[in-house]
XYZ file of C-alpha atoms in Angstrom:
550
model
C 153.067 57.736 11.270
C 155.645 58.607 8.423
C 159.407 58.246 8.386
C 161.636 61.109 8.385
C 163.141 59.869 4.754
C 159.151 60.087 3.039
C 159.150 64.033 4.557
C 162.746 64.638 2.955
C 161.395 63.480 -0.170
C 158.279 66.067 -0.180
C 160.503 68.256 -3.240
C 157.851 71.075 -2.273
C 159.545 71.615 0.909
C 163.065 71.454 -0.049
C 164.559 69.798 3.105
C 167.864 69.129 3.426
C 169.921 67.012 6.444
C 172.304 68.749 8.353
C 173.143 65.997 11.032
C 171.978 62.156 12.374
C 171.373 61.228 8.834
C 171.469 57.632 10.206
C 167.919 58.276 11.541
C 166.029 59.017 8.339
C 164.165 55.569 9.036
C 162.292 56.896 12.381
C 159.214 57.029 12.632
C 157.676 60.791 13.375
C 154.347 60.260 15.200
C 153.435 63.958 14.649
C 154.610 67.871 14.262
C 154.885 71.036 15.985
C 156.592 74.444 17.002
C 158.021 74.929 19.392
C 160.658 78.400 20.060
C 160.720 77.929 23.626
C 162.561 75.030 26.110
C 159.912 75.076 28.243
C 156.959 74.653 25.760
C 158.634 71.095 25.066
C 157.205 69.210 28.060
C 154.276 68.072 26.650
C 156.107 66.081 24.241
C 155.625 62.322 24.512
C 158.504 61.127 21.862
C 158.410 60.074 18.358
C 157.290 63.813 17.478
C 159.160 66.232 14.821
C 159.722 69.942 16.523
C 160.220 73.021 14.371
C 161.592 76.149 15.324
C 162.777 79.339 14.466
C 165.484 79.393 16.879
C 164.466 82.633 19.498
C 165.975 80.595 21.882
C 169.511 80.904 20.170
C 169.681 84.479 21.093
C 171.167 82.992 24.247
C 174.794 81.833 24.652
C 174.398 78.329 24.876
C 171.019 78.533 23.945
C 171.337 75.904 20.925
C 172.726 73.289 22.700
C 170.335 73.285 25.351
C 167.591 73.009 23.186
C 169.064 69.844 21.761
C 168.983 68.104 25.173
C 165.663 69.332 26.019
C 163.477 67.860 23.478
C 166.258 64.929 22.843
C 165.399 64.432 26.558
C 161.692 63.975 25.651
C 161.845 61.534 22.763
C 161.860 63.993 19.699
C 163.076 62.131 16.608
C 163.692 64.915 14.461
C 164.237 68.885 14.149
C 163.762 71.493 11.151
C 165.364 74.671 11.420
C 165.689 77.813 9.331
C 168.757 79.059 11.102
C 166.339 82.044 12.247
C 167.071 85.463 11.285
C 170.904 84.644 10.472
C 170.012 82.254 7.738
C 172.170 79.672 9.214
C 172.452 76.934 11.626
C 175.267 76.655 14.395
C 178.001 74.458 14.405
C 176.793 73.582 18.072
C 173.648 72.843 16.766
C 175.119 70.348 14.483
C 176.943 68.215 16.754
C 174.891 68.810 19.702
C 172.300 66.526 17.402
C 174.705 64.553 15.835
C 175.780 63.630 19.686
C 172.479 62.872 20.925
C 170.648 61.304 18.092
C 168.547 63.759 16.545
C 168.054 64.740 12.879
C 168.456 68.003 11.773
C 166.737 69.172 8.817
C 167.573 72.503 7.246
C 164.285 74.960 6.043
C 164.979 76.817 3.152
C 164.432 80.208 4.032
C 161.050 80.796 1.469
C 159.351 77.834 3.057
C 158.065 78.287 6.742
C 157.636 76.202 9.957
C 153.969 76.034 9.098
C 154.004 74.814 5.779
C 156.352 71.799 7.262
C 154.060 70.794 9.883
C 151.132 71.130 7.326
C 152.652 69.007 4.911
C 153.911 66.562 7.731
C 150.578 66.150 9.212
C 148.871 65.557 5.927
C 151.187 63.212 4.891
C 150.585 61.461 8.482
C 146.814 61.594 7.768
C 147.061 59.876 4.499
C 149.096 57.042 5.602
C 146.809 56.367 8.551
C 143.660 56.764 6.208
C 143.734 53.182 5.525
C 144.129 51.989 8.259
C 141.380 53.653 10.295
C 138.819 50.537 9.560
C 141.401 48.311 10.768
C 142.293 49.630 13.877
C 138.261 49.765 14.415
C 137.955 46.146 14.125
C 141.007 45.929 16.396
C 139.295 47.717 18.774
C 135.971 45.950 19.009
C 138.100 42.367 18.977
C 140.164 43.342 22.464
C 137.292 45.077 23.617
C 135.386 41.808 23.082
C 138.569 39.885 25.094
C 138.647 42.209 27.715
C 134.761 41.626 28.587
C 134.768 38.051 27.636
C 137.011 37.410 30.569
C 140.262 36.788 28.256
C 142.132 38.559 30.002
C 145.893 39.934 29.423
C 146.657 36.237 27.551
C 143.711 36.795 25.188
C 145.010 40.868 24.128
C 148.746 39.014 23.780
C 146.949 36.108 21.811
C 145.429 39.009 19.486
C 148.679 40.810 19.325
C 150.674 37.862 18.030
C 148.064 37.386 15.236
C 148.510 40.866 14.044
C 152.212 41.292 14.355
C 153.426 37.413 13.002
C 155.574 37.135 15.584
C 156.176 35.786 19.163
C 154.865 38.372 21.988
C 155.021 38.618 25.803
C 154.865 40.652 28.763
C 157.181 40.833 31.413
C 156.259 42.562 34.792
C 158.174 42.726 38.272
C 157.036 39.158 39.070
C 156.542 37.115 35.927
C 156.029 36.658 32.340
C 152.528 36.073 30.531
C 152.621 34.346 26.882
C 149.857 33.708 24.899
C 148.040 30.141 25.008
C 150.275 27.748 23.349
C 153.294 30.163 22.799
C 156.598 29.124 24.389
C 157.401 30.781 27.536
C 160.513 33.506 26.924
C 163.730 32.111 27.866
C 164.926 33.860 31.377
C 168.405 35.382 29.673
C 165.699 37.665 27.648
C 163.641 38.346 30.061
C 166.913 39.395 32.158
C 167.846 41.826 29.213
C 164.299 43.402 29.261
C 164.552 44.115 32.990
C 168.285 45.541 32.456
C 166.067 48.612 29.741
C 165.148 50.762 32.545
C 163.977 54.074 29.957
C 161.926 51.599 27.398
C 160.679 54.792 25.252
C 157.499 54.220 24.435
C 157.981 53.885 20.451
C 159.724 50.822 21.451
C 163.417 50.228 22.630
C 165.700 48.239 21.151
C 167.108 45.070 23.386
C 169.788 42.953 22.131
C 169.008 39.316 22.592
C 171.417 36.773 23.796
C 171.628 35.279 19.729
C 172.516 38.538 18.876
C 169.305 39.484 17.341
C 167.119 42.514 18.372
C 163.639 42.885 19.739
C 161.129 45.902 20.677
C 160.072 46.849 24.241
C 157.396 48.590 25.445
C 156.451 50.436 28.792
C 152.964 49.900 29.610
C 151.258 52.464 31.433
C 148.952 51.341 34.211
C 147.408 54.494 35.468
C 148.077 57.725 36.389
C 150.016 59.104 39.558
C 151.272 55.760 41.398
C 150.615 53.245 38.431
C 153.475 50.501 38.000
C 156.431 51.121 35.945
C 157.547 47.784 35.471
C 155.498 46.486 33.012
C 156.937 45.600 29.702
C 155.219 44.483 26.410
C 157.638 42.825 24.370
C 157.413 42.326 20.293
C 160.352 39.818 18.979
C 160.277 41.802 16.046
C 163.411 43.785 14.922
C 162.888 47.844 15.007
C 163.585 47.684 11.500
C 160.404 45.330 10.755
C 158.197 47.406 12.662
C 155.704 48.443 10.565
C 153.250 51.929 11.489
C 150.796 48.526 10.872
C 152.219 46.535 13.897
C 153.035 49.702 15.745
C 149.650 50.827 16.154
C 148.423 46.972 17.266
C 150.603 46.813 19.894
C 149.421 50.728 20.961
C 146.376 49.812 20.656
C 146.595 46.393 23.058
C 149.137 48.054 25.818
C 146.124 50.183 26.121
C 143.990 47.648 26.821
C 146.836 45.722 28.639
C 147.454 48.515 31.218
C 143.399 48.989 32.160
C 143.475 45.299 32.424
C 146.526 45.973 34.936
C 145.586 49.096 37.069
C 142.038 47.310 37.628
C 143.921 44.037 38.852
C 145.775 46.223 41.012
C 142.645 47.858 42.709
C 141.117 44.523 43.657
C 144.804 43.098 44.677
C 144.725 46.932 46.931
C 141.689 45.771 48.439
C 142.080 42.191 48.680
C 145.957 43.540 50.588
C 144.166 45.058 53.592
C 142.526 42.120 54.456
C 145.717 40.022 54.385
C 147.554 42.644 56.287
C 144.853 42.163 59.280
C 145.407 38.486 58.871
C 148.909 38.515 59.266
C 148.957 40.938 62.217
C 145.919 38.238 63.990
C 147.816 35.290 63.381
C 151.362 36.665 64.480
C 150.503 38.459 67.849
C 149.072 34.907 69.051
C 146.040 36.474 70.485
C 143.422 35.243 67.703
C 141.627 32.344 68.375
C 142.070 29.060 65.697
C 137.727 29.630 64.876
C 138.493 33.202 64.338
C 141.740 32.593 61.969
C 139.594 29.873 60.180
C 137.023 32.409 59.653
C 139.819 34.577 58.251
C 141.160 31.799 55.759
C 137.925 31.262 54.513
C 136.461 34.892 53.717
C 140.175 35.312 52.008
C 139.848 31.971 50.055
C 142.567 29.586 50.882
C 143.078 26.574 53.254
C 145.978 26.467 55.940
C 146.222 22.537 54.991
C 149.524 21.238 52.889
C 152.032 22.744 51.398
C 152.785 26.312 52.047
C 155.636 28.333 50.671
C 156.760 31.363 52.406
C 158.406 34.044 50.262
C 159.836 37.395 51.964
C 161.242 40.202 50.081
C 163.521 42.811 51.835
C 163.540 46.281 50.460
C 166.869 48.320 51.570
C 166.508 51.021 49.828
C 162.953 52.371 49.393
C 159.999 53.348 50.595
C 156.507 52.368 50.539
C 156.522 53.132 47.185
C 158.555 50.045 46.266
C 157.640 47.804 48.938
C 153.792 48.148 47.582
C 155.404 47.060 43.659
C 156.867 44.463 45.081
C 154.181 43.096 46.711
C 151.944 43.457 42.876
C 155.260 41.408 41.787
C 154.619 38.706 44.321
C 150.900 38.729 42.959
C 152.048 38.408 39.262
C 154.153 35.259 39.923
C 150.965 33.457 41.921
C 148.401 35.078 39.450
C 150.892 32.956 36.248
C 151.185 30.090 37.891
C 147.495 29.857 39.234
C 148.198 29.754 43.360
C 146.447 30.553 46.129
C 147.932 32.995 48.345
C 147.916 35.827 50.774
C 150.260 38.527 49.803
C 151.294 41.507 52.573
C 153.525 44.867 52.437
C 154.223 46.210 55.742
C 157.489 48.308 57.207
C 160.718 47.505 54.692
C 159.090 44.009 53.495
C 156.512 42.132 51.241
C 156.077 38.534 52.133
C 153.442 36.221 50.358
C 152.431 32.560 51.577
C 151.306 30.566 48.381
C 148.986 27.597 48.989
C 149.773 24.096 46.766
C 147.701 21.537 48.409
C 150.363 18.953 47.893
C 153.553 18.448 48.121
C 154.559 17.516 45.166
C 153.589 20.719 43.206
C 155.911 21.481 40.663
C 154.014 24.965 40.275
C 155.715 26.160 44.007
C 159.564 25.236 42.839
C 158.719 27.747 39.870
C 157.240 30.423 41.915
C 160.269 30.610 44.427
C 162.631 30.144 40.970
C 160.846 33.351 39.348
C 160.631 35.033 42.962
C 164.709 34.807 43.047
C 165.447 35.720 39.626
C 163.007 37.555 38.101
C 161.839 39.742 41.236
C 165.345 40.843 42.097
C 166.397 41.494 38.668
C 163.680 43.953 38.006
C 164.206 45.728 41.208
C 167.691 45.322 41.930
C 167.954 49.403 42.507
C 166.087 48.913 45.674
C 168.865 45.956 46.631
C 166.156 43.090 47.255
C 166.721 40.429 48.824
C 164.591 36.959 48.666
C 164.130 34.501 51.109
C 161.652 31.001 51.030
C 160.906 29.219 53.565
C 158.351 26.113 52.981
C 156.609 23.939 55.574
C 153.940 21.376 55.703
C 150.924 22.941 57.577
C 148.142 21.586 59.623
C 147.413 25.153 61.660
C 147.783 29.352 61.028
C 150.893 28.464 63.105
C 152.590 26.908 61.239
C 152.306 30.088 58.482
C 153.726 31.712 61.704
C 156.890 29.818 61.710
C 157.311 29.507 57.959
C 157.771 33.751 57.763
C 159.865 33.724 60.548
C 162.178 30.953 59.065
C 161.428 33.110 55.261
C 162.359 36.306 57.416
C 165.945 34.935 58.703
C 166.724 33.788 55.241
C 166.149 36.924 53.356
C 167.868 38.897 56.326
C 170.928 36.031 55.582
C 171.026 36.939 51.862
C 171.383 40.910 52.308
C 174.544 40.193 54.670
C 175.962 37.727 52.005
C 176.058 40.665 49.334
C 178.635 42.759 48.768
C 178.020 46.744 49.868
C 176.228 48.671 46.878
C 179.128 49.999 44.577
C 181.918 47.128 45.718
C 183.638 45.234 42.753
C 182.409 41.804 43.362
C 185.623 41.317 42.056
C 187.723 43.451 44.015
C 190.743 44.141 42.215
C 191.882 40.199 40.995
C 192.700 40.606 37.025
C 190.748 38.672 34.519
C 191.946 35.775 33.271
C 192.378 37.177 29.914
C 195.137 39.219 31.182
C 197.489 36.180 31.337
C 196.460 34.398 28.050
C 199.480 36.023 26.116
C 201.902 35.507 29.021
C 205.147 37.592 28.499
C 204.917 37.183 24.260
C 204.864 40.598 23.625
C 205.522 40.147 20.023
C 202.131 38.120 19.752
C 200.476 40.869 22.380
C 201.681 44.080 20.183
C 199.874 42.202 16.774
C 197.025 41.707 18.646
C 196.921 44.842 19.252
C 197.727 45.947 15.612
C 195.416 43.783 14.000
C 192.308 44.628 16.367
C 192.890 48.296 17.502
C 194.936 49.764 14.899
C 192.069 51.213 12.531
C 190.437 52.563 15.934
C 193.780 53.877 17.680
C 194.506 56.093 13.990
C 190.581 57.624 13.652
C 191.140 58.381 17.383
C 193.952 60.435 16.652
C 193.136 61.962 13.302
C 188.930 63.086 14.557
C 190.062 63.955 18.363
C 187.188 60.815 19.374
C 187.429 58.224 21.648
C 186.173 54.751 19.958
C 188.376 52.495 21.923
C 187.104 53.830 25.051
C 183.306 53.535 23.352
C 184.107 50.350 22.415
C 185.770 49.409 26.239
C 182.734 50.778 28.248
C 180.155 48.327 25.722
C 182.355 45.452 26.359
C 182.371 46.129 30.316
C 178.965 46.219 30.385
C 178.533 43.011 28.914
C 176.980 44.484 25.357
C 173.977 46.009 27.385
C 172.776 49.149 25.235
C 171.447 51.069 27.778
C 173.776 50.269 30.394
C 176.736 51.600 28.042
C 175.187 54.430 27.146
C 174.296 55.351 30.478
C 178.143 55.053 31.700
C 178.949 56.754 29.063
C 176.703 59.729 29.068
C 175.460 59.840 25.596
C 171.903 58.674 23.773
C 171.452 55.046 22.925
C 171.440 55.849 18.993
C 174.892 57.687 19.193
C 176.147 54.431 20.876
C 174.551 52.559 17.804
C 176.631 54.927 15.440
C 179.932 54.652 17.058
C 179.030 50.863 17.286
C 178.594 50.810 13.699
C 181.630 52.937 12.886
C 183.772 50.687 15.329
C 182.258 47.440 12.269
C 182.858 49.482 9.710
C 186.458 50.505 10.627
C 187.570 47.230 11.675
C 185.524 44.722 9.108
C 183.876 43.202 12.031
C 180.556 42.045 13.400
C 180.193 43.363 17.127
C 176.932 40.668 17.463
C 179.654 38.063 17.071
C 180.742 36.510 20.462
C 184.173 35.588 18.992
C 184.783 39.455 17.884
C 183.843 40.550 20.769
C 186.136 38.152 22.610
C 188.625 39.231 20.008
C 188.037 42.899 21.047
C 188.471 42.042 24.677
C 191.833 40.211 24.923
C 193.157 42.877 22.727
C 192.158 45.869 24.873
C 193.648 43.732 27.622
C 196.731 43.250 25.896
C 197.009 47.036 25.471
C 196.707 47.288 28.975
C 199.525 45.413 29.495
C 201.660 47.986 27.110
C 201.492 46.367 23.873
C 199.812 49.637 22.325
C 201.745 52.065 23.621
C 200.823 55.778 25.643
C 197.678 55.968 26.579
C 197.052 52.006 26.677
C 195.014 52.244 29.457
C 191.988 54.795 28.920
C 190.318 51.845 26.833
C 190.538 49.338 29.249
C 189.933 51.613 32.250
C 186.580 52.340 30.508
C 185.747 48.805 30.008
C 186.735 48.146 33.894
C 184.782 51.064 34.689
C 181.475 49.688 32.522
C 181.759 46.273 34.221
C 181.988 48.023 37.982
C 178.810 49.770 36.911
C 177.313 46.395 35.819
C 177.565 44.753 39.189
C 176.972 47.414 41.164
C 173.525 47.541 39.812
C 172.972 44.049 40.589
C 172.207 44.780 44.346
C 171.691 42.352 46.959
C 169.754 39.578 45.473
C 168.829 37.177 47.144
């Protein structure tokens, strides 16, 4: 891989930036042409697209272009203007919008030479570091055989890259031996990156501080989607070096995965028969001991019942969050029997005693962890434990599991309510009825953003609103506010640059807040409210996507 900046500097070429020159540090995984929209499916991201713009004969023709392959990941576009010799103003801000750099093609030099020079350049780089990624190879193929497992690839990984890695699934989180386990707040702000693109997304830690995520793909068709590989390495710091080891091992990681998931597939059918003999009361207690044995566990001790209600999804999601019931037994090293059936998963984990510190855990990552990563299907959790002597007792544990989980959806609010309703924040009554105090608060905070908002026709404040509402979650932000995550990063940075301050502060953004509230409350004059509408309107959007957790 090369950076857009080393292609610029090629002085054959003669490239020249037309928009998004904030992005020259990308990385471009590889070239081609493209005139059409609809060739650009078979993009994957990180890839540089030229074209001779055919597709600009159309009105509107420009700007859709932009969104397609912006949609798919591309980092960067070259352009000769086509036949015109120029480049549309649409063109320009459609890719200054939505994060993509424009390079201009001198009109002597040709889409082919650019890909040519861009792929040789790619080839070089990577020349050296062909042997390596051999050894690489060989060393997680060796882990994956060895029995290693997952931990052994992450153990690898964190060699390589000098820095702490785990993965977060549905269910759990898997550290290397002897690593730390990652704190739940970050493993809360992983789950919240639904579109981690697969050059690694940027999430904001709670310190502030930025790490990469990684989807992991296990399999094609129905594979999971809610595997992440994490790196707590800054984008900035990641190296093509450390980008191909962690390529390389969520490779490995994902066949370790989808062939977990086979024998779990299996290994479900069984317990579904189970469940169904020991629930309709007709199996005998030799047969249901015969059961228990062939499926490995022993109806003796204490048993933990945990139930997960889907209520909205189909089997789809029901079967996920049954592999996310198997990921928090596989961690902590239970026994269980894990079902899907109807709207429901339900797994019974086996401690033996009952003072197993292991079961308090599961039921802890079952509640947070679990619901967090599927809160668009609004799960809901409920445990139930008991100590058993008979398969009848498992009876009455799901039953008792069951009522609980049924308990919890009723307790949540309906999907979209304020859990709020309309009460003002507290924040709204800190400056009382000193309207002096609440108009230089106002001055001092907003001023530099009100006066670029009037003299550019933008809308910072109300950027700067919806990121606060959404409690400084990137993607949520961005989402809300229908833009790419890298033109939030710009206005972001314009918002520091205008103001003098440091957004990853707590006490700026605090700063920020009150003020937008004290504009609300008419200390900055018409139009005080679009800015704090938008931040109301980001924090709505924030709970709403909590669900009914359990």
């Amino acid at each position: 891989m090369i950076r857009v900046r080393e292609l610029l500097a090629a002085q054959d070429l003669g490239l020249t930036v037309r928009a998004w020159g904030d992005g020259l540090d990308a990385w471009i995984r590889w070239a081609h042409i493209a005139d059409e929209v609809g060739v650009v499916s078979h993009l994957k991201g990180g890839e540089m697209v030229l074209t001779n713009v055919t597709w600009g004969r159309r009105p509107g023709g420009d700007e859709a272009y932009v969104c397609a392959i912006a949609a798919r990941g591309v980092v960067a576009l070259g352009t000769s203007g086509g036949s015109e010799g120029r480049i549309s103003r649409r063109m320009v801000e459609a890719c200054q919008r939505l994060g993509v750099v424009l390079l201009e093609i001198p009109p002597e030099v040709s889409c082919e030479e650019v890909v040519e020079q861009a792929i040789a350049l790619i080839v070089e780089r990577g020349r050296p570091g062909v042997a390596r990624a051999l050894q690489r190879e060989q060393a997680l193929t060796r882990a994956i055989s060895g029995g290693g497992g997952v931990r052994k690839v992450l153990e690898l990984l964190a060699r390589e890259c000098k820095r702490p890695v785990w993965l977060v699934t549905g269910g759990a989180t898997v550290e290397p031996l002897g690593q730390a386990a990652a704190p739940l707040a970050e493993v809360s702000a992983v789950l919240d990156q639904r579109h981690a693109h697969r050059d690694g997304a940027s999430v904001m830690r709670p310190n502030g501080a930025e790490m990469c995520c990684f989807p992991v793909e296990t399999g094609n068709g129905g594979g999971r989607t809610d595997v992440r590989l994490v790196c707590e390495c800054p984008p900035g710091e990641m190296t093509s070096e450390k980008r191909i080891a962690v390529e390389q091992a969520r490779r490995f990681v994902g066949v370790a995965i989808a062939a977990a998931g086979q024998r779990r597939e299996a290994r479900r059918q069984a317990c579904n028969e189970f469940m169904a003999r020991f629930t309709s009361g007709r199996a005998s207690a030799e047969e249901l001991a015969v059961w228990s044995r062939a499926l490995g566990i022993e109806v003796r001790g204490h048993v933990v019942c945990l139930v997960a209600r889907v209520a909205q999804g189909g089997i789809a999601e029901v079967q996920a969050v049954a592999e996310a019931l198997e990921d928090v037994a596989d961690v902590l090293d239970l026994p269980r029997v894990v079902m899907a059936s109807g709207q429901e998963a339900c797994a019974f984990l086996f401690a033996g005693t009952t003072h197993d510190a292991r079961v308090e855990e599961a039921v802890t990552r079952a509640q947070l962890v679990i619901g967090a990563a599927f809160r668009r299907c609004a799960i809901a959790v409920g445990s139930a434990s008991v100590i058993a002597r008979e398969t009848t007792d498992l009876a009455r544990a799901l039953l008792d599991a069951r009522q609980v989980s049924r308990l919890n959806t009723l307790h949540e609010p309906e999907a979209g309510e304020p859990a709020g309703g309309s009460e003002q924040a507290l924040s709204v009554w800190l400056l009382g009825e000193d309207e002096l105090r609440r108009g230089g608060l106002v001055k001092v905070m907003l001023e530099p953003l009100l006066a670029y908002d009037d003299a550019h026709h933008s809308d910072l404040v109300g950027t700067l609103g919806c990121f606060l509402g959404a409690s400084g979650q990137w993607g949520v932000a961005a989402s809300q506010l229908g833009v790419h995550v890298n033109t939030l990063r710009y206005r972001l940075a314009k918002i520091e640059k205008l103001t003098g301050r440091d957004l990853g502060a707590m006490a700026t953004r605090v700063d920020f807040y009150v003020a937008l509230r004290a504009r609300e409350m008419g200390a900055g004059g018409v139009g005080g409210v679009r800015a704090a509408d938008s931040m109301e309107a980001g924090g709505r959007g924030s709970e709403a996507r909590e669900g009914a957790v359990g």
